[in-house]
Tab-separated table of C-alpha atoms in Angstrom:
chain	number	residue	atom	x	y	z
C	1136	MET	CA	1.994	-22.242	9.745
C	1137	LYS	CA	0.758	-19.443	11.987
C	1138	LEU	CA	-1.315	-16.623	10.529
C	1139	TYR	CA	-1.537	-13.281	12.338
C	1140	SER	CA	-4.734	-11.720	11.046
C	1141	TYR	CA	-7.568	-9.332	11.783
C	1142	TYR	CA	-10.920	-10.511	10.508
C	1143	ARG	CA	-11.741	-7.302	8.652
C	1144	SER	CA	-8.249	-6.429	7.351
C	1145	SER	CA	-8.350	-6.762	3.586
C	1146	ALA	CA	-4.676	-7.755	3.362
C	1147	SER	CA	-5.317	-10.565	5.897
C	1148	TYR	CA	-8.437	-11.564	3.954
C	1149	ARG	CA	-6.378	-11.868	0.718
C	1150	LEU	CA	-3.897	-14.187	2.385
C	1151	ARG	CA	-6.642	-16.307	3.979
C	1152	ILE	CA	-8.171	-16.849	0.524
C	1153	ALA	CA	-4.789	-17.852	-0.937
C	1154	LEU	CA	-4.139	-20.313	1.908
C	1155	LYS	CA	-7.613	-21.818	1.515
C	1156	LEU	CA	-7.290	-22.099	-2.294
C	1157	LYS	CA	-3.920	-23.845	-1.867
C	1158	GLY	CA	-5.333	-26.103	0.849
C	1159	ILE	CA	-2.671	-25.025	3.375
C	1160	ALA	CA	-3.655	-25.421	7.022
C	1161	TYR	CA	-2.759	-22.689	9.530
C	1162	ASP	CA	-3.292	-21.636	13.130
C	1163	TYR	CA	-5.192	-18.377	13.428
C	1164	HIS	CA	-3.811	-15.670	15.727
C	1165	ALA	CA	-6.051	-12.626	15.994
C	1166	VAL	CA	-4.531	-9.132	16.152
C	1167	ASN	CA	-7.204	-6.668	17.227
C	1168	LEU	CA	-6.606	-3.495	15.211
C	1169	LEU	CA	-9.383	-1.663	17.049
C	1170	GLN	CA	-7.485	-2.179	20.303
C	1171	ALA	CA	-4.201	-1.199	18.581
C	1172	GLU	CA	-2.662	-4.612	19.275
C	1173	GLN	CA	-0.653	-4.186	16.053
C	1174	ARG	CA	1.331	-1.397	17.718
C	1175	CYS	CA	2.195	-3.382	20.874
C	1176	ASP	CA	5.870	-4.298	21.266
C	1177	ALA	CA	5.058	-8.003	21.123
C	1178	TYR	CA	3.503	-7.654	17.669
C	1179	LEU	CA	6.043	-5.108	16.382
C	1180	ALA	CA	8.734	-7.721	17.089
C	1181	ILE	CA	6.872	-9.985	14.669
C	1182	ASN	CA	5.987	-7.326	12.099
C	1183	PRO	CA	7.991	-4.075	12.350
C	1184	LEU	CA	5.501	-2.136	10.209
C	1185	GLY	CA	2.741	-3.040	12.689
C	1186	LEU	CA	0.602	-4.408	9.898
C	1187	VAL	CA	-1.376	-7.586	9.429
C	1188	PRO	CA	-1.015	-10.185	8.049
C	1189	THR	CA	2.156	-11.973	9.103
C	1190	LEU	CA	2.713	-15.624	8.229
C	1191	ILE	CA	5.123	-17.675	10.351
C	1192	LEU	CA	6.419	-20.768	8.597
C	1193	ASP	CA	6.981	-24.079	10.375
C	1194	ASP	CA	10.733	-23.347	10.639
C	1195	GLY	CA	10.001	-19.977	12.257
C	1196	ALA	CA	10.643	-17.797	9.189
C	1197	ARG	CA	8.473	-14.697	9.276
C	1198	LEU	CA	6.814	-13.401	6.115
C	1199	THR	CA	5.203	-9.980	5.748
C	1200	GLN	CA	3.286	-8.093	3.027
C	1201	SER	CA	0.384	-10.019	1.534
C	1202	SER	CA	1.557	-9.852	-2.111
C	1203	ALA	CA	5.034	-11.081	-1.186
C	1204	ILE	CA	3.573	-13.916	0.892
C	1205	ILE	CA	1.151	-15.002	-1.837
C	1206	GLU	CA	3.976	-15.030	-4.415
C	1207	TYR	CA	5.934	-17.214	-1.950
C	1208	LEU	CA	3.027	-19.622	-1.571
C	1209	GLU	CA	2.700	-19.767	-5.365
C	1210	GLU	CA	6.394	-20.682	-5.706
C	1211	THR	CA	6.423	-23.279	-2.930
C	1212	HIS	CA	2.910	-24.739	-3.339
C	1213	PRO	CA	2.334	-24.397	-7.092
C	1214	GLU	CA	-1.009	-26.234	-7.213
C	1215	PRO	CA	-3.585	-24.925	-7.867
C	1216	ALA	CA	-1.845	-22.116	-9.755
C	1217	LEU	CA	-2.822	-18.562	-8.843
C	1218	LEU	CA	-0.823	-17.078	-11.736
C	1219	PRO	CA	-0.870	-18.181	-15.390
C	1220	GLU	CA	2.335	-19.508	-17.000
C	1221	ASN	CA	2.795	-16.992	-19.797
C	1222	PRO	CA	4.857	-13.936	-18.707
C	1223	LEU	CA	2.576	-11.446	-20.462
C	1224	ALA	CA	-0.511	-12.999	-18.856
C	1225	ARG	CA	1.262	-12.956	-15.479
C	1226	ALA	CA	2.020	-9.246	-15.964
C	1227	ARG	CA	-1.652	-8.599	-16.646
C	1228	VAL	CA	-2.683	-10.383	-13.420
C	1229	ARG	CA	-0.048	-8.554	-11.383
C	1230	SER	CA	-1.156	-5.247	-12.898
C	1231	LEU	CA	-4.704	-5.912	-11.634
C	1232	VAL	CA	-3.295	-6.955	-8.261
C	1233	ASN	CA	-1.318	-3.731	-7.984
C	1234	ALA	CA	-4.218	-1.545	-9.105
C	1235	VAL	CA	-5.870	-2.750	-5.888
C	1236	ALA	CA	-2.794	-3.134	-3.658
C	1237	CYS	CA	-1.040	0.127	-4.593
C	1238	GLU	CA	-3.833	2.432	-5.797
C	1239	ILE	CA	-6.933	1.676	-3.706
C	1240	GLN	CA	-6.142	-0.135	-0.478
C	1241	PRO	CA	-3.281	2.064	0.815
C	1242	LEU	CA	-5.565	5.109	0.711
C	1243	CYS	CA	-8.790	3.429	1.852
C	1244	ASN	CA	-7.783	1.603	5.014
C	1245	SER	CA	-8.652	2.327	8.608
C	1246	GLY	CA	-5.158	3.575	9.541
C	1247	VAL	CA	-5.398	6.379	6.997
C	1248	THR	CA	-9.012	7.323	7.669
C	1249	GLU	CA	-8.402	7.348	11.448
C	1250	HIS	CA	-5.475	9.731	10.858
C	1251	LEU	CA	-7.646	11.969	8.666
C	1252	LYS	CA	-10.363	12.023	11.327
C	1253	LYS	CA	-8.461	12.171	14.591
C	1254	VAL	CA	-5.296	14.068	13.676
C	1255	MET	CA	-6.467	16.232	10.795
C	1256	GLY	CA	-10.041	16.791	11.986
C	1257	VAL	CA	-11.689	15.639	8.759
C	1258	SER	CA	-15.458	15.201	9.177
C	1259	ASP	CA	-17.377	11.999	8.443
C	1260	ALA	CA	-18.621	13.676	5.248
C	1261	GLY	CA	-15.008	14.429	4.344
C	1262	ILE	CA	-14.090	10.783	4.892
C	1263	GLY	CA	-16.940	9.825	2.576
C	1264	GLU	CA	-15.543	12.180	-0.075
C	1265	TRP	CA	-12.093	10.658	0.448
C	1266	TYR	CA	-13.441	7.170	-0.311
C	1267	GLU	CA	-15.371	8.518	-3.294
C	1268	ARG	CA	-12.177	10.061	-4.634
C	1269	TRP	CA	-9.837	7.081	-4.300
C	1270	MET	CA	-11.904	3.897	-4.476
C	1271	PRO	CA	-13.531	4.458	-7.882
C	1272	ARG	CA	-10.239	5.388	-9.547
C	1273	GLY	CA	-8.830	1.884	-9.146
C	1274	PHE	CA	-12.163	0.181	-9.801
C	1275	VAL	CA	-12.622	2.076	-13.104
C	1276	ALA	CA	-9.264	0.791	-14.311
C	1277	VAL	CA	-9.926	-2.766	-13.133
C	1278	GLU	CA	-13.407	-2.731	-14.713
C	1279	GLU	CA	-11.887	-1.679	-18.030
C	1280	MET	CA	-9.267	-4.430	-17.799
C	1281	LEU	CA	-12.003	-7.013	-17.045
C	1282	GLU	CA	-14.316	-5.814	-19.843
C	1283	THR	CA	-12.136	-7.396	-22.490
C	1284	ALA	CA	-12.244	-10.773	-20.711
C	1285	SER	CA	-15.101	-13.218	-20.983
C	1286	THR	CA	-13.766	-15.571	-18.337
C	1287	ALA	CA	-15.675	-16.734	-15.272
C	1288	PHE	CA	-13.092	-15.226	-12.955
C	1289	ALA	CA	-10.912	-12.113	-13.289
C	1290	THR	CA	-8.212	-13.635	-15.439
C	1291	GLY	CA	-9.269	-17.183	-16.232
C	1292	ASP	CA	-11.644	-20.031	-15.665
C	1293	ALA	CA	-10.383	-20.612	-12.142
C	1294	PRO	CA	-9.866	-18.048	-9.393
C	1295	GLY	CA	-6.393	-16.528	-9.292
C	1296	MET	CA	-4.332	-13.782	-7.729
C	1297	ALA	CA	-6.398	-10.941	-9.211
C	1298	ASP	CA	-9.594	-12.402	-7.693
C	1299	ILE	CA	-7.817	-12.765	-4.345
C	1300	PHE	CA	-7.174	-9.020	-4.299
C	1301	LEU	CA	-10.508	-7.927	-5.748
C	1302	VAL	CA	-12.834	-9.765	-3.364
C	1303	PRO	CA	-11.611	-8.100	-0.138
C	1304	GLN	CA	-11.539	-4.673	-1.812
C	1305	VAL	CA	-15.130	-5.045	-2.959
C	1306	TYR	CA	-16.125	-6.281	0.516
C	1307	ASN	CA	-14.617	-3.066	1.864
C	1308	ALA	CA	-16.273	-0.896	-0.792
C	1309	ARG	CA	-19.678	-2.403	0.007
C	1310	ARG	CA	-19.083	-1.822	3.709
C	1311	PHE	CA	-18.608	1.861	2.896
C	1312	ASN	CA	-21.631	1.888	0.588
C	1313	LEU	CA	-19.727	2.625	-2.600
C	1314	ASP	CA	-22.117	2.343	-5.543
C	1315	MET	CA	-20.917	-0.750	-7.438
C	1316	ALA	CA	-23.389	-0.281	-10.336
C	1317	PRO	CA	-20.689	1.179	-12.632
C	1318	TYR	CA	-18.650	-2.020	-12.249
C	1319	PRO	CA	-20.714	-4.927	-13.577
C	1320	ASN	CA	-17.696	-7.027	-14.523
C	1321	ILE	CA	-16.044	-6.641	-11.139
C	1322	THR	CA	-19.359	-7.489	-9.460
C	1323	ARG	CA	-19.852	-10.573	-11.645
C	1324	VAL	CA	-16.367	-11.905	-10.910
C	1325	VAL	CA	-16.557	-11.212	-7.176
C	1326	ASP	CA	-19.989	-12.810	-6.882
C	1327	ALA	CA	-18.672	-15.916	-8.672
C	1328	CYS	CA	-15.761	-16.112	-6.215
C	1329	ASN	CA	-18.035	-15.743	-3.229
C	1330	GLU	CA	-19.827	-18.972	-4.189
C	1331	LEU	CA	-16.632	-20.998	-3.674
C	1332	PRO	CA	-15.722	-22.678	-0.362
C	1333	ALA	CA	-12.238	-21.089	-0.163
C	1334	PHE	CA	-13.706	-17.595	-0.423
C	1335	ILE	CA	-16.582	-18.393	1.938
C	1336	GLU	CA	-14.232	-19.805	4.591
C	1337	ALA	CA	-11.843	-16.844	4.275
C	1338	ALA	CA	-14.593	-14.221	4.651
C	1339	PRO	CA	-14.362	-11.826	7.616
C	1340	GLU	CA	-17.536	-13.037	9.314
C	1341	GLN	CA	-16.200	-16.621	9.380
C	1342	GLN	CA	-13.090	-15.744	11.381
C	1343	PRO	CA	-12.652	-16.564	15.091
C	1344	ASP	CA	-12.231	-12.868	15.948
C	1345	ALA	CA	-15.383	-11.713	14.158
C	1346	PRO	CA	-17.982	-10.439	16.619
C	1347	SER	CA	-20.945	-12.794	16.881
C	1348	SER	CA	-23.893	-11.156	15.150
D	775	MET	CA	10.080	-0.804	-26.393
D	776	LYS	CA	8.375	2.504	-25.625
D	777	LEU	CA	8.422	3.914	-22.107
D	778	TYR	CA	5.857	6.484	-21.032
D	779	SER	CA	7.449	8.274	-18.107
D	780	TYR	CA	7.630	11.486	-16.123
D	781	TYR	CA	11.118	12.378	-14.990
D	782	ARG	CA	10.188	12.857	-11.332
D	783	SER	CA	7.622	10.037	-10.965
D	784	SER	CA	9.091	7.471	-8.617
D	785	ALA	CA	7.271	4.576	-10.295
D	786	SER	CA	8.730	5.655	-13.675
D	787	TYR	CA	12.145	6.013	-12.049
D	788	ARG	CA	11.943	2.416	-10.715
D	789	LEU	CA	11.221	1.063	-14.174
D	790	ARG	CA	13.981	3.122	-15.786
D	791	ILE	CA	16.489	1.628	-13.318
D	792	ALA	CA	15.270	-1.915	-14.070
D	793	LEU	CA	15.516	-1.354	-17.844
D	794	LYS	CA	19.027	0.096	-17.488
D	795	LEU	CA	20.183	-2.747	-15.207
D	796	LYS	CA	18.864	-5.288	-17.717
D	797	GLY	CA	20.432	-3.394	-20.611
D	798	ILE	CA	17.100	-3.057	-22.428
D	799	ALA	CA	16.881	-0.127	-24.870
D	800	TYR	CA	13.694	1.965	-25.026
D	801	ASP	CA	12.259	5.097	-26.581
D	802	TYR	CA	11.344	7.718	-24.002
D	803	HIS	CA	7.906	9.347	-24.197
D	804	ALA	CA	7.384	12.097	-21.648
D	805	VAL	CA	4.014	12.497	-19.916
D	806	ASN	CA	3.934	15.847	-18.145
D	807	LEU	CA	2.080	15.293	-14.868
D	808	LEU	CA	2.230	18.997	-13.996
D	809	GLN	CA	0.224	19.740	-17.153
D	810	ALA	CA	-2.144	16.815	-16.381
D	811	GLU	CA	-1.215	15.026	-19.603
D	812	GLN	CA	-1.856	11.736	-17.767
D	813	ARG	CA	-5.565	12.580	-17.681
D	814	CYS	CA	-5.873	13.396	-21.406
D	815	ASP	CA	-7.934	10.935	-23.450
D	816	ALA	CA	-4.909	9.997	-25.552
D	817	TYR	CA	-2.990	8.826	-22.501
D	818	LEU	CA	-5.984	7.256	-20.734
D	819	ALA	CA	-6.371	5.024	-23.804
D	820	ILE	CA	-2.844	3.778	-23.089
D	821	ASN	CA	-3.145	3.630	-19.297
D	822	PRO	CA	-6.717	3.684	-17.951
D	823	LEU	CA	-5.584	4.591	-14.421
D	824	GLY	CA	-3.883	7.700	-15.824
D	825	LEU	CA	-0.634	6.725	-14.161
D	826	VAL	CA	2.952	6.532	-15.322
D	827	PRO	CA	4.825	4.428	-16.224
D	828	THR	CA	3.454	2.412	-19.144
D	829	LEU	CA	5.722	0.131	-21.162
D	830	ILE	CA	4.725	-0.761	-24.728
D	831	LEU	CA	6.396	-3.911	-26.014
D	832	ASP	CA	7.614	-4.302	-29.595
D	833	ASP	CA	4.457	-6.294	-30.468
D	834	GLY	CA	2.258	-3.502	-29.105
D	835	ALA	CA	1.350	-5.170	-25.774
D	836	ARG	CA	0.811	-2.576	-23.080
D	837	LEU	CA	2.123	-3.122	-19.559
D	838	THR	CA	1.129	-1.061	-16.526
D	839	GLN	CA	2.094	-0.928	-12.827
D	840	SER	CA	5.822	-0.752	-12.172
D	841	SER	CA	6.057	-3.887	-9.972
D	842	ALA	CA	4.157	-5.984	-12.502
D	843	ILE	CA	6.354	-4.696	-15.342
D	844	ILE	CA	9.600	-5.331	-13.459
D	845	GLU	CA	8.469	-8.898	-12.622
D	846	TYR	CA	7.751	-9.329	-16.352
D	847	LEU	CA	11.220	-8.070	-17.296
D	848	GLU	CA	12.746	-10.446	-14.730
D	849	GLU	CA	10.877	-13.400	-16.274
D	850	THR	CA	11.675	-12.529	-19.901
D	851	HIS	CA	15.181	-11.052	-19.480
D	852	PRO	CA	16.532	-13.053	-16.530
D	853	GLU	CA	20.103	-11.647	-16.605
D	854	PRO	CA	21.225	-9.915	-14.497
D	855	ALA	CA	18.786	-11.270	-11.899
D	856	LEU	CA	16.872	-8.730	-9.835
D	857	LEU	CA	15.440	-11.403	-7.530
D	858	PRO	CA	17.331	-14.225	-5.789
D	859	GLU	CA	16.488	-17.862	-6.594
D	860	ASN	CA	15.431	-19.092	-3.173
D	861	PRO	CA	11.693	-18.589	-2.520
D	862	LEU	CA	12.187	-17.351	1.050
D	863	ALA	CA	14.827	-14.854	-0.104
D	864	ARG	CA	12.504	-13.749	-2.912
D	865	ALA	CA	9.728	-13.196	-0.354
D	866	ARG	CA	12.057	-11.027	1.712
D	867	VAL	CA	12.901	-8.871	-1.331
D	868	ARG	CA	9.257	-8.558	-2.328
D	869	SER	CA	8.350	-7.619	1.244
D	870	LEU	CA	10.838	-4.723	1.088
D	871	VAL	CA	9.473	-3.785	-2.335
D	872	ASN	CA	5.931	-3.693	-1.012
D	873	ALA	CA	6.864	-1.758	2.129
D	874	VAL	CA	7.775	1.017	-0.328
D	875	ALA	CA	5.200	0.374	-3.063
D	876	CYS	CA	2.159	-0.195	-0.824
D	877	GLU	CA	2.964	1.654	2.410
D	878	ILE	CA	4.934	4.787	1.492
D	879	GLN	CA	4.557	5.759	-2.156
D	880	PRO	CA	0.730	5.572	-2.472
D	881	LEU	CA	0.359	8.107	0.351
D	882	CYS	CA	3.318	10.344	-0.520
D	883	ASN	CA	2.815	11.120	-4.191
D	884	SER	CA	1.810	14.346	-5.869
D	885	GLY	CA	-1.722	13.163	-6.761
D	886	VAL	CA	-2.582	12.647	-3.102
D	887	THR	CA	-0.904	15.778	-1.785
D	888	GLU	CA	-2.533	17.916	-4.521
D	889	HIS	CA	-5.912	16.492	-3.456
D	890	LEU	CA	-5.180	17.264	0.212
D	891	LYS	CA	-4.170	20.818	-0.692
D	892	LYS	CA	-6.612	21.807	-3.406
D	893	VAL	CA	-9.751	19.852	-2.519
D	894	MET	CA	-9.434	19.488	1.245
D	895	GLY	CA	-7.696	22.812	1.935
D	896	VAL	CA	-4.800	21.302	3.876
D	897	SER	CA	-2.043	23.872	4.503
D	898	ASP	CA	1.586	23.445	3.484
D	899	ALA	CA	2.386	22.742	7.133
D	900	GLY	CA	-0.310	20.065	7.116
D	901	ILE	CA	1.254	18.485	4.024
D	902	GLY	CA	4.573	18.463	5.850
D	903	GLU	CA	2.923	16.644	8.746
D	904	TRP	CA	1.353	14.182	6.299
D	905	TYR	CA	4.791	13.273	4.911
D	906	GLU	CA	6.206	13.051	8.438
D	907	ARG	CA	3.407	10.649	9.346
D	908	TRP	CA	3.617	8.256	6.395
D	909	MET	CA	7.171	8.307	5.040
D	910	PRO	CA	9.031	7.303	8.221
D	911	ARG	CA	6.671	4.394	8.928
D	912	GLY	CA	7.854	2.476	5.886
D	913	PHE	CA	11.475	3.575	6.246
D	914	VAL	CA	11.605	2.372	9.874
D	915	ALA	CA	10.500	-1.087	8.769
D	916	VAL	CA	12.889	-1.180	5.823
D	917	GLU	CA	15.759	0.047	8.014
D	918	GLU	CA	15.066	-2.763	10.468
D	919	MET	CA	14.996	-5.320	7.659
D	920	LEU	CA	18.325	-3.995	6.299
D	921	GLU	CA	20.027	-3.920	9.714
D	922	THR	CA	20.397	-7.680	9.762
D	923	ALA	CA	22.079	-7.657	6.341
D	924	SER	CA	25.744	-6.882	5.804
D	925	THR	CA	25.512	-6.854	2.027
D	926	ALA	CA	26.616	-3.977	-0.212
D	927	PHE	CA	23.098	-3.586	-1.590
D	928	ALA	CA	19.685	-4.071	0.025
D	929	THR	CA	19.494	-7.820	-0.387
D	930	GLY	CA	22.786	-8.960	-1.865
D	931	ASP	CA	26.104	-8.073	-3.424
D	932	ALA	CA	24.478	-6.773	-6.586
D	933	PRO	CA	21.581	-4.325	-6.901
D	934	GLY	CA	18.155	-5.960	-7.055
D	935	MET	CA	14.456	-5.244	-6.934
D	936	ALA	CA	14.515	-3.850	-3.378
D	937	ASP	CA	17.187	-1.305	-4.357
D	938	ILE	CA	15.148	-0.352	-7.424
D	939	PHE	CA	12.241	0.627	-5.162
D	940	LEU	CA	14.310	2.231	-2.397
D	941	VAL	CA	16.344	4.646	-4.508
D	942	PRO	CA	13.405	6.626	-5.965
D	943	GLN	CA	11.646	6.715	-2.576
D	944	VAL	CA	14.738	8.153	-0.899
D	945	TYR	CA	15.126	10.649	-3.772
D	946	ASN	CA	11.567	11.747	-3.019
D	947	ALA	CA	12.153	11.847	0.747
D	948	ARG	CA	15.214	14.046	0.291
D	949	ARG	CA	13.265	16.340	-2.018
D	950	PHE	CA	10.790	16.836	0.842
D	951	ASN	CA	13.601	17.282	3.362
D	952	LEU	CA	12.819	14.173	5.406
D	953	ASP	CA	15.572	13.667	7.953
D	954	MET	CA	17.351	10.490	6.805
D	955	ALA	CA	19.679	10.335	9.835
D	956	PRO	CA	17.592	7.591	11.531
D	957	TYR	CA	18.137	5.343	8.487
D	958	PRO	CA	21.897	4.739	8.107
D	959	ASN	CA	21.468	1.372	6.385
D	960	ILE	CA	19.001	2.712	3.839
D	961	THR	CA	21.305	5.665	3.188
D	962	ARG	CA	24.347	3.396	2.763
D	963	VAL	CA	22.561	1.136	0.275
D	964	VAL	CA	21.060	4.003	-1.723
D	965	ASP	CA	24.383	5.855	-1.900
D	966	ALA	CA	26.060	2.664	-3.176
D	967	CYS	CA	23.397	2.324	-5.883
D	968	ASN	CA	23.773	5.933	-6.935
D	969	GLU	CA	27.417	5.292	-7.868
D	970	LEU	CA	26.365	2.808	-10.581
D	971	PRO	CA	25.786	3.810	-14.242
D	972	ALA	CA	22.271	2.250	-14.400
D	973	PHE	CA	21.095	4.309	-11.434
D	974	ILE	CA	22.855	7.466	-12.645
D	975	GLU	CA	21.311	7.176	-16.126
D	976	ALA	CA	17.837	6.513	-14.693
D	977	ALA	CA	17.909	9.504	-12.338
D	978	PRO	CA	15.274	12.214	-12.816
D	979	GLU	CA	17.711	14.961	-13.760
D	980	GLN	CA	19.103	12.819	-16.613
D	981	GLN	CA	15.733	12.445	-18.367
D	982	PRO	CA	14.801	14.324	-21.555
D	983	ASP	CA	11.830	15.981	-19.830
D	984	ALA	CA	13.811	17.259	-16.836
D	985	PRO	CA	14.003	21.049	-16.831
D	986	SER	CA	17.511	22.274	-17.646
D	987	SER	CA	19.039	23.652	-14.486
């Protein structure tokens, strides 16, 4: 498989974790978002939304949208499972996934903040307020959903789809200095994940396109 | 089942279509977003993100996030199917779903535009530009994905999960006067859906909380 990824894209990061947890090998193709490579014709032919990640299967099939791709991997490579078996438990995991994927990430990504800054003239302080408005909203809900659980990871005793979405979002929140003190359960779960090889190997700083520090 | 819904919320509208297609009866509970009922303590106890829809099952279990709920309905009420059987085909449907649910709707909903207007002082013209920036992006990608299909509906000869997400987004786009001329395939599919009883009954103007015209 070929993975088109940017080291710091949280959607790419999610998919890298899923691939690592499933033990699926892939070739890494970097798409430099800072140099707008995602809007070049060559990449738009691969992914018409101009977004990372894209996963190209061995037969050439092209998959887009991280949640859709991870559900595909779960269906075609069921072990280890990233979703529980019970439909109600699956709904709970997917609700956590979507709290991140539909409520936080779409508003707190570089495409949106660049638009706010460059097109709408929003100041750096205004961008900070934007993050403060939209990041905590999703985290508050996720924290409440995690409070009732006493599991090592978000939804069980092994990492699953909810963890895959939470870890990159918390990485992003920390990068923007969001105070994580109000979210002890999220912090506990994410820190547990970050001890595991799959999460360590999928981390932004471990990718071939990460700048050497 | 009990459905907490607002007549004009596109996420509520998606779930209403899915329930109607599956033939699942429900009691309708209106949550008036214009009067901020979604942020009252009573509703936050039901849905901690303060979002509609919420579906309460007969045993009291509480489901949130429209995609997660529709996947649950698909798993527990498999007929008629809203997703195809083949994993690659399922990934294609979910990619269309997420192009709407993660790329368009989170940026083009009333919570975000109210924040832009009231907190950030963005003018009405600026809101118009915001819609023009974010709505077409997702539609262009969806249109391209639909171009290769010659099916009556988005992903097959019966309406499925992609149609369920497209119809409310196009309803919203038309409400904000987005020019749909560049999207003939989306328009064709949505118009075909809107001829069907499930889509007609789920439409905003048919809901108990819609203002009488």
